[in-house]
Short mmCIF file of C-alpha atoms in Angstrom, two decimals:
data_model
loop_
_atom_site.label_atom_id
_atom_site.label_comp_id
_atom_site.label_asym_id
_atom_site.label_seq_id
_atom_site.Cartn_x
_atom_site.Cartn_y
_atom_site.Cartn_z
CA MET A 1 -28.38 -12.07 24.96
CA SER A 2 -31.26 -14.26 23.84
CA GLU A 3 -31.41 -16.93 21.18
CA ASP A 4 -33.88 -14.80 19.23
CA ASP A 5 -31.44 -11.90 19.20
CA SER A 6 -28.57 -13.99 17.93
CA SER A 7 -30.58 -15.91 15.37
CA SER A 8 -31.17 -12.76 13.36
CA THR A 9 -27.56 -12.95 12.16
CA THR A 10 -27.62 -16.52 10.97
CA SER A 11 -28.53 -16.23 7.33
CA TYR A 12 -27.46 -12.79 6.16
CA MET A 13 -25.37 -9.77 7.01
CA SER A 14 -27.75 -7.12 8.26
CA ASP A 15 -26.89 -3.52 7.56
CA THR A 16 -28.51 -0.24 6.78
CA GLU A 17 -27.87 1.37 3.41
CA GLY A 18 -25.18 3.99 3.81
CA SER A 19 -24.26 2.75 7.31
CA ASN A 20 -20.66 2.14 8.30
CA VAL A 21 -21.56 -0.82 10.60
CA SER A 22 -22.99 -4.29 10.04
CA VAL A 23 -23.78 -7.45 11.98
CA LEU A 24 -21.68 -10.53 11.21
CA ASN A 25 -23.52 -13.61 10.01
CA TRP A 26 -22.96 -17.12 11.39
CA GLU A 27 -20.29 -18.12 8.86
CA GLN A 28 -18.32 -14.98 9.60
CA VAL A 29 -18.65 -15.54 13.36
CA GLN A 30 -17.25 -19.04 12.89
CA ARG A 31 -14.22 -17.72 11.00
CA LEU A 32 -13.65 -15.10 13.71
CA ASP A 33 -13.88 -17.73 16.43
CA ALA A 34 -11.37 -19.93 14.58
CA ILE A 35 -8.86 -17.08 14.38
CA LEU A 36 -9.22 -16.02 18.03
CA THR A 37 -8.91 -19.60 19.33
CA GLU A 38 -6.09 -20.70 17.03
CA THR A 39 -2.80 -21.30 18.83
CA ILE A 40 -0.13 -19.04 17.35
CA PRO A 41 3.57 -19.61 18.10
CA ILE A 42 5.61 -16.59 19.14
CA HIS A 43 9.16 -17.58 18.25
CA GLY A 44 12.00 -16.58 20.51
CA ARG A 45 15.41 -15.53 19.28
CA GLY A 46 18.43 -17.61 20.19
CA ASN A 47 17.71 -20.25 22.81
CA PHE A 48 14.48 -18.72 24.04
CA PRO A 49 11.55 -21.15 23.87
CA THR A 50 8.56 -20.68 21.59
CA LEU A 51 5.49 -19.23 23.31
CA GLU A 52 2.14 -20.79 22.44
CA MET A 53 -0.78 -18.40 22.77
CA GLN A 54 -4.31 -17.92 21.51
CA PRO A 55 -5.18 -14.34 20.49
CA ARG A 56 -8.15 -14.31 22.87
CA GLN A 57 -5.80 -15.20 25.75
CA ILE A 58 -3.33 -12.40 25.18
CA VAL A 59 -6.20 -9.91 24.71
CA LYS A 60 -7.81 -10.99 28.01
CA VAL A 61 -4.58 -10.77 30.01
CA VAL A 62 -3.44 -7.43 28.56
CA ARG A 63 -6.85 -5.81 28.92
CA SER A 64 -7.33 -6.89 32.54
CA ARG A 65 -3.92 -5.55 33.55
CA MET A 66 -4.53 -2.27 31.77
CA GLU A 67 -7.73 -1.86 33.78
CA GLU A 68 -5.78 -2.69 36.95
CA LYS A 69 -3.41 0.16 36.12
CA GLN A 70 -6.37 2.55 35.65
CA ILE A 71 -6.02 2.69 31.86
CA HIS A 72 -9.57 2.48 30.54
CA VAL A 73 -10.05 0.27 27.46
CA ARG A 74 -13.08 1.43 25.48
CA ASP A 75 -13.18 -1.65 23.24
CA VAL A 76 -10.97 -4.20 21.47
CA ARG A 77 -11.07 -4.72 17.71
CA LEU A 78 -9.63 -6.95 15.02
CA ASN A 79 -8.28 -4.93 12.13
CA GLY A 80 -6.54 -5.30 8.78
CA SER A 81 -6.33 -8.31 6.48
CA ALA A 82 -7.62 -10.74 9.11
CA ALA A 83 -10.84 -8.73 9.43
CA SER A 84 -11.19 -8.64 5.63
CA HIS A 85 -10.66 -12.41 5.51
CA ILE A 86 -13.44 -12.96 8.04
CA LEU A 87 -15.91 -10.84 6.09
CA HIS A 88 -15.03 -12.34 2.69
CA GLU A 89 -12.96 -15.52 2.76
CA ASP A 90 -12.22 -15.58 -0.99
CA SER A 91 -10.93 -12.01 -1.26
CA GLY A 92 -7.53 -13.10 -2.55
CA LEU A 93 -5.83 -11.08 0.20
CA GLY A 94 -5.37 -13.87 2.72
CA TYR A 95 -3.93 -12.66 6.00
CA LYS A 96 -0.60 -12.73 7.75
CA ASP A 97 -0.36 -10.39 10.73
CA LEU A 98 -3.07 -10.49 13.36
CA ASP A 99 -3.84 -6.83 14.11
CA LEU A 100 -5.52 -6.30 17.49
CA ILE A 101 -6.51 -2.75 18.45
CA PHE A 102 -7.01 -1.68 22.07
CA CYS A 103 -8.96 1.60 21.98
CA ALA A 104 -7.79 3.13 25.25
CA ASP A 105 -7.44 6.43 27.10
CA MET A 106 -3.71 7.20 27.06
CA LYS A 107 -2.97 10.84 27.69
CA GLY A 108 0.62 10.92 28.91
CA GLU A 109 4.02 9.37 28.30
CA SER A 110 3.62 7.33 31.47
CA ASP A 111 0.58 5.54 30.03
CA PHE A 112 2.55 4.40 26.97
CA GLN A 113 5.37 3.14 29.20
CA THR A 114 2.86 1.33 31.41
CA VAL A 115 1.29 -0.42 28.40
CA LYS A 116 4.71 -1.50 27.17
CA ASP A 117 5.59 -2.91 30.62
CA ILE A 118 2.25 -4.72 30.77
CA VAL A 119 2.75 -6.48 27.43
CA LEU A 120 6.29 -7.59 28.27
CA ASP A 121 5.18 -8.77 31.70
CA CYS A 122 2.33 -10.77 30.14
CA LEU A 123 4.83 -12.71 28.04
CA LEU A 124 6.10 -14.29 31.25
CA ASP A 125 2.71 -15.97 31.69
CA PHE A 126 3.17 -17.85 28.41
CA LEU A 127 6.67 -19.17 29.11
CA PRO A 128 6.84 -22.94 29.77
CA ASP A 129 6.68 -23.95 33.43
CA CYS A 130 10.20 -25.35 33.31
CA VAL A 131 11.69 -21.88 32.66
CA ASN A 132 13.11 -19.93 35.60
CA LYS A 133 11.26 -16.64 35.23
CA GLU A 134 12.81 -14.78 38.18
CA LYS A 135 15.93 -13.66 36.33
CA ILE A 136 14.24 -12.69 33.06
CA THR A 137 14.01 -8.91 32.69
CA PRO A 138 11.61 -6.91 30.47
CA LEU A 139 14.57 -5.92 28.28
CA THR A 140 15.43 -9.59 27.78
CA LEU A 141 11.84 -10.39 26.80
CA LYS A 142 11.80 -7.49 24.34
CA GLU A 143 14.96 -8.66 22.64
CA ALA A 144 13.71 -12.25 22.53
CA TYR A 145 10.10 -11.92 21.37
CA VAL A 146 9.35 -8.43 20.03
CA GLN A 147 9.65 -7.87 16.29
CA LYS A 148 9.20 -4.10 16.46
CA MET A 149 7.87 -1.27 18.60
CA VAL A 150 6.42 1.99 17.32
CA LYS A 151 5.14 5.00 19.22
CA VAL A 152 3.48 8.11 17.76
CA CYS A 153 2.51 11.15 19.83
CA ASN A 154 1.46 14.35 18.10
CA ASP A 155 -1.56 16.64 17.88
CA SER A 156 -3.67 14.26 15.79
CA ASP A 157 -2.25 10.80 16.51
CA ARG A 158 -1.54 9.11 19.83
CA TRP A 159 -0.86 5.39 19.55
CA SER A 160 1.74 2.69 19.98
CA LEU A 161 2.37 -0.73 18.43
CA ILE A 162 4.08 -3.82 19.81
CA SER A 163 4.58 -6.65 17.30
CA LEU A 164 5.33 -10.16 18.60
CA SER A 165 7.53 -12.30 16.36
CA ASN A 166 6.40 -15.25 14.26
CA ASN A 167 8.86 -16.84 11.83
CA ARG A 168 6.10 -17.60 9.32
CA GLY A 169 5.06 -13.96 9.10
CA LYS A 170 1.93 -14.25 11.25
CA ASN A 171 3.01 -11.67 13.82
CA VAL A 172 0.61 -10.79 16.62
CA GLU A 173 0.43 -6.99 16.52
CA LEU A 174 -0.98 -5.23 19.57
CA LYS A 175 -1.92 -1.63 18.80
CA PHE A 176 -2.92 0.77 21.57
CA VAL A 177 -4.83 3.75 20.21
CA ASP A 178 -5.96 6.88 21.99
CA SER A 179 -6.50 8.80 18.74
CA LEU A 180 -5.67 8.13 15.10
CA ARG A 181 -6.67 10.50 12.31
CA ARG A 182 -6.31 8.08 9.37
CA GLN A 183 -7.21 4.46 10.17
CA PHE A 184 -7.13 2.93 6.67
CA GLU A 185 -5.48 3.23 3.27
CA PHE A 186 -8.06 1.62 0.96
CA SER A 187 -11.67 0.55 1.39
CA VAL A 188 -10.72 -3.15 1.28
CA ASP A 189 -8.52 -2.81 4.38
CA SER A 190 -10.85 -0.48 6.29
CA PHE A 191 -12.73 -3.14 8.25
CA GLN A 192 -12.68 -3.45 12.03
CA ILE A 193 -14.53 -6.13 13.99
CA LYS A 194 -15.51 -5.35 17.57
CA LEU A 195 -14.56 -8.28 19.79
CA ASP A 196 -16.05 -7.33 23.16
CA SER A 197 -19.28 -9.33 22.86
CA LEU A 198 -17.42 -12.48 21.77
CA LEU A 199 -14.78 -12.10 24.49
CA LEU A 200 -17.57 -11.78 27.05
CA PHE A 201 -19.24 -14.88 25.62
CA TYR A 202 -16.02 -16.87 26.09
CA GLU A 203 -15.95 -15.92 29.76
CA CYS A 204 -19.63 -16.25 30.65
CA SER A 205 -21.25 -18.92 28.50
CA GLU A 206 -21.27 -22.52 29.62
CA ASN A 207 -22.56 -23.66 26.23
CA PRO A 208 -20.66 -23.61 22.94
CA MET A 209 -21.72 -21.30 20.15
CA ALA A 210 -24.24 -22.52 17.60
CA GLU A 211 -26.07 -21.05 14.64
CA THR A 212 -29.02 -20.28 16.89
CA PHE A 213 -26.94 -19.27 19.91
CA HIS A 214 -24.04 -16.86 19.51
CA PRO A 215 -23.28 -13.25 20.41
CA THR A 216 -24.12 -10.34 18.15
CA ILE A 217 -20.82 -9.13 16.70
CA MET A 218 -20.52 -5.83 14.91
CA GLY A 219 -18.23 -5.01 12.01
CA GLU A 220 -17.35 -1.47 10.98
CA SER A 221 -15.79 0.12 7.92
CA VAL A 222 -13.80 3.23 8.83
CA TYR A 223 -13.82 4.02 5.08
CA GLY A 224 -17.51 4.91 5.46
CA ASP A 225 -20.23 2.90 3.70
CA PHE A 226 -19.87 -0.71 4.87
CA SER A 227 -21.82 -2.24 1.96
CA GLU A 228 -19.78 -0.29 -0.58
CA ALA A 229 -16.48 -1.30 1.01
CA LEU A 230 -17.54 -4.96 1.15
CA ASP A 231 -18.55 -4.79 -2.51
CA HIS A 232 -15.07 -3.48 -3.34
CA LEU A 233 -13.56 -6.42 -1.46
CA ARG A 234 -15.73 -8.96 -3.27
CA HIS A 235 -15.00 -7.52 -6.73
CA LYS A 236 -11.34 -6.62 -6.08
CA ILE A 237 -11.74 -2.88 -6.61
CA ILE A 238 -9.19 -0.38 -5.31
CA CYS A 239 -10.90 2.69 -3.89
CA THR A 240 -10.15 5.21 -1.16
CA ARG A 241 -11.12 8.61 0.20
CA ASN A 242 -8.85 11.66 0.45
CA PRO A 243 -5.80 9.91 -1.05
CA GLU A 244 -3.62 12.91 -0.21
CA GLU A 245 -3.84 11.83 3.47
CA ILE A 246 -2.36 8.38 2.87
CA ARG A 247 1.21 8.06 4.12
CA GLY A 248 4.10 7.01 1.90
CA GLY A 249 3.73 3.31 2.59
CA GLY A 250 0.39 3.42 0.78
CA LEU A 251 2.24 3.14 -2.55
CA LEU A 252 3.69 -0.21 -1.50
CA LYS A 253 0.29 -1.48 -0.36
CA TYR A 254 -1.29 -0.26 -3.60
CA CYS A 255 1.19 -2.22 -5.74
CA HIS A 256 0.63 -5.26 -3.53
CA LEU A 257 -3.09 -5.06 -4.31
CA LEU A 258 -2.32 -4.80 -8.04
CA VAL A 259 -0.22 -7.97 -7.91
CA ARG A 260 -3.11 -9.77 -6.19
CA GLY A 261 -5.50 -8.89 -9.00
CA PHE A 262 -7.17 -5.74 -7.61
CA ARG A 263 -7.83 -2.84 -9.97
CA ALA A 264 -9.02 0.75 -9.67
CA ALA A 265 -12.59 1.41 -10.75
CA SER A 266 -11.48 3.45 -13.76
CA GLU A 267 -8.32 4.34 -15.69
CA THR A 268 -8.68 8.01 -14.73
CA GLU A 269 -9.00 7.20 -11.04
CA MET A 270 -6.01 4.87 -11.21
CA LYS A 271 -3.71 7.48 -12.78
CA SER A 272 -4.74 10.13 -10.27
CA LEU A 273 -4.35 7.73 -7.35
CA GLN A 274 -0.91 6.61 -8.50
CA ARG A 275 0.35 10.20 -8.74
CA TYR A 276 -0.80 10.87 -5.17
CA MET A 277 0.85 7.66 -3.95
CA CYS A 278 4.17 8.35 -5.64
CA SER A 279 4.30 11.96 -4.45
CA ARG A 280 3.63 11.03 -0.84
CA PHE A 281 6.14 8.16 -0.93
CA PHE A 282 8.95 10.51 -1.98
CA ILE A 283 7.87 13.11 0.59
CA ASP A 284 8.04 10.56 3.41
CA PHE A 285 11.14 8.77 2.08
CA PRO A 286 13.21 11.39 0.22
CA ASP A 287 16.59 9.70 0.66
CA ILE A 288 17.58 6.67 -1.42
CA GLY A 289 18.82 4.91 1.72
CA GLU A 290 15.44 5.37 3.40
CA GLN A 291 13.71 4.07 0.30
CA GLN A 292 15.88 0.95 0.27
CA ARG A 293 15.28 0.24 3.95
CA LYS A 294 11.52 0.67 3.50
CA LEU A 295 11.37 -1.59 0.44
CA GLU A 296 13.52 -4.31 2.02
CA SER A 297 11.43 -4.19 5.20
CA TYR A 298 8.18 -4.48 3.21
CA LEU A 299 9.47 -7.46 1.23
CA GLN A 300 10.65 -9.17 4.39
CA ASN A 301 7.41 -8.65 6.32
CA HIS A 302 4.77 -9.19 3.62
CA PHE A 303 6.13 -12.02 1.48
CA VAL A 304 6.88 -14.76 3.98
CA GLY A 305 6.02 -17.96 2.13
CA LEU A 306 5.30 -15.91 -1.02
CA GLU A 307 8.86 -15.37 -2.21
CA ASP A 308 7.88 -16.30 -5.78
CA ARG A 309 5.74 -13.13 -5.94
CA LYS A 310 8.48 -10.70 -4.98
CA TYR A 311 9.74 -10.20 -8.53
CA ASP A 312 6.26 -9.52 -9.94
CA TYR A 313 5.66 -7.10 -7.09
CA LEU A 314 8.88 -5.18 -7.72
CA MET A 315 8.24 -5.00 -11.46
CA THR A 316 4.73 -3.68 -10.76
CA LEU A 317 6.19 -1.06 -8.40
CA HIS A 318 8.82 -0.16 -11.02
CA GLY A 319 6.10 0.40 -13.62
CA VAL A 320 3.97 2.58 -11.33
CA VAL A 321 6.93 4.73 -10.25
CA ASN A 322 8.13 5.06 -13.84
CA GLU A 323 4.70 6.08 -15.12
CA SER A 324 3.30 8.22 -12.32
CA THR A 325 6.19 10.03 -10.63
CA VAL A 326 5.89 13.75 -11.35
CA CYS A 327 7.54 15.30 -8.32
CA LEU A 328 11.21 14.31 -8.81
CA MET A 329 14.18 15.54 -10.77
CA GLY A 330 15.17 13.17 -13.57
CA HIS A 331 18.25 11.78 -11.83
CA GLU A 332 16.33 11.15 -8.58
CA ARG A 333 13.67 9.24 -10.47
CA ARG A 334 16.30 7.16 -12.29
CA GLN A 335 18.02 6.50 -8.98
CA THR A 336 14.84 5.08 -7.43
CA LEU A 337 14.05 3.02 -10.52
CA GLY A 338 17.60 1.65 -10.41
CA LEU A 339 17.12 0.67 -6.75
CA ILE A 340 13.91 -1.22 -7.54
CA ALA A 341 15.60 -2.96 -10.49
CA MET A 342 18.55 -3.92 -8.30
CA LEU A 343 16.21 -5.45 -5.70
CA ALA A 344 14.43 -7.36 -8.48
CA VAL A 345 17.76 -8.81 -9.69
CA ARG A 346 18.57 -9.76 -6.10
CA VAL A 347 15.24 -11.58 -5.81
CA LEU A 348 15.96 -13.53 -9.00
CA ALA A 349 19.36 -14.48 -7.63
CA GLU A 350 17.86 -15.66 -4.33
CA GLN A 351 15.48 -17.86 -6.32
CA ASN A 352 18.34 -19.15 -8.50
CA VAL A 353 16.59 -17.87 -11.62
CA ILE A 354 19.87 -16.39 -12.86
CA PRO A 355 23.15 -18.24 -12.21
CA ASN A 356 25.37 -15.31 -11.21
CA VAL A 357 24.44 -11.67 -10.74
CA ALA A 358 28.05 -10.52 -10.52
CA ASN A 359 28.10 -10.48 -14.33
CA VAL A 360 24.82 -9.88 -16.15
CA THR A 361 24.89 -9.65 -19.94
CA CYS A 362 22.77 -6.76 -21.18
CA TYR A 363 22.01 -6.63 -24.92
CA TYR A 364 20.99 -3.50 -26.78
CA GLN A 365 20.65 -2.26 -30.35
CA PRO A 366 23.39 0.26 -31.28
CA ALA A 367 22.30 3.64 -32.57
CA PRO A 368 22.38 4.04 -36.37
CA TYR A 369 25.30 6.45 -36.23
CA VAL A 370 27.60 3.86 -34.67
CA ALA A 371 29.69 2.96 -37.72
CA ASP A 372 32.81 1.65 -36.05
CA GLY A 373 33.40 -1.90 -37.23
CA ASN A 374 35.02 -2.79 -33.93
CA PHE A 375 31.93 -1.68 -31.99
CA SER A 376 30.72 -4.45 -29.67
CA ASN A 377 26.99 -5.12 -29.67
CA TYR A 378 26.90 -6.05 -26.02
CA TYR A 379 28.56 -5.14 -22.77
CA ILE A 380 28.97 -6.63 -19.31
CA ALA A 381 27.21 -4.63 -16.63
CA GLN A 382 28.83 -4.93 -13.24
CA VAL A 383 26.08 -5.41 -10.67
CA GLN A 384 26.54 -5.03 -6.94
CA PRO A 385 27.09 -8.54 -5.49
CA VAL A 386 24.19 -9.92 -3.55
CA PHE A 387 24.66 -10.14 0.19
CA ALA A 388 22.44 -11.85 2.70
CA CYS A 389 20.05 -9.40 4.34
CA GLN A 390 20.99 -8.70 7.92
CA GLN A 391 18.36 -8.59 10.61
CA PRO A 392 17.80 -4.97 11.66
CA ALA A 393 18.63 -3.97 15.20
CA TYR A 394 15.57 -2.17 16.50
CA SER A 395 15.69 0.52 19.12
CA THR A 396 13.21 0.61 21.97
CA TRP A 397 10.77 2.71 19.91
CA LEU A 398 10.88 3.17 16.16
CA PRO A 399 9.71 6.39 14.55
CA CYS A 400 6.56 6.01 12.45
CA ASN A 401 7.28 6.41 8.74
#
């Protein structure tokens, strides 16, 4: 890499009209470097010590050991909200999880097991020197430091996810992808940044990066047109392609975008998109118990430090489900709306906005035909007492919902 090559990215983001790729400019490279070199704590459960790791370190160690085990890594990418933050710092999305994608050749069950063993083994390298590592088993490390594990193997999708715990919601998520049919939900979360050139620079360069001396780093929008997707991010526009392919969790992400000030390009598009989202949500989560688990998990994982926004989020979700659900029987729809309302009351109780949710006074206007003079104009609705959420006990692999 020459200085002339790298200097072409210093003042603007170069892309071709209609292209799905673009070169990062110097400001974006600096933000990427800050994220990859930031020390992130991985908090252990119980008495296990906190691990301190930089994202670039865990990527280097995992990738090298995968190559040692003859699992070819095509490239490594940064995905999700962190990639969007790098491309447009003032998007309003912020970022929590750090999503790192290892694009690798994994054809059999043994490859997935090998990757899992590699990640758990790598955690030993980050334990403090004072810890006796000889008696620590992979199962112990999984229980201590892994937030969740997911594995998907079917005709169109072959990938696995290992999420390392962070109490402030900034989990380090390592995703190992052989194939994945749908890699995004909306254009604003479709960005992937290829890290290989920067990782190579860290290893080979004796000089620090500068505006006139830094690697060429490519960004890609798997939505399609990079410039169009970036324009959506800058102007807070919700847009997607083939919404019928988005899984049920897309409804929850869509409402999250609404709460953060994003809007669909037109009223017609919004109504159509919402109907697709609601239909797919109830296809993927038909049982009220599944719906509750999904909603509670989403609130727990996406609102760390943002608890004051939970109520607005649930009320937004309630409105979308109420307005756009066309695929349910009336009682099923009311059941789901009741669940969302119950979670909203629980959130208010957790924030001490209401003094006691065991007895909530609900006022209503009696119908005109109610002529009984003894008729009471209010009643006491008995609401399920609020209990503290229990931490879920995860199995070795979770099914992908």
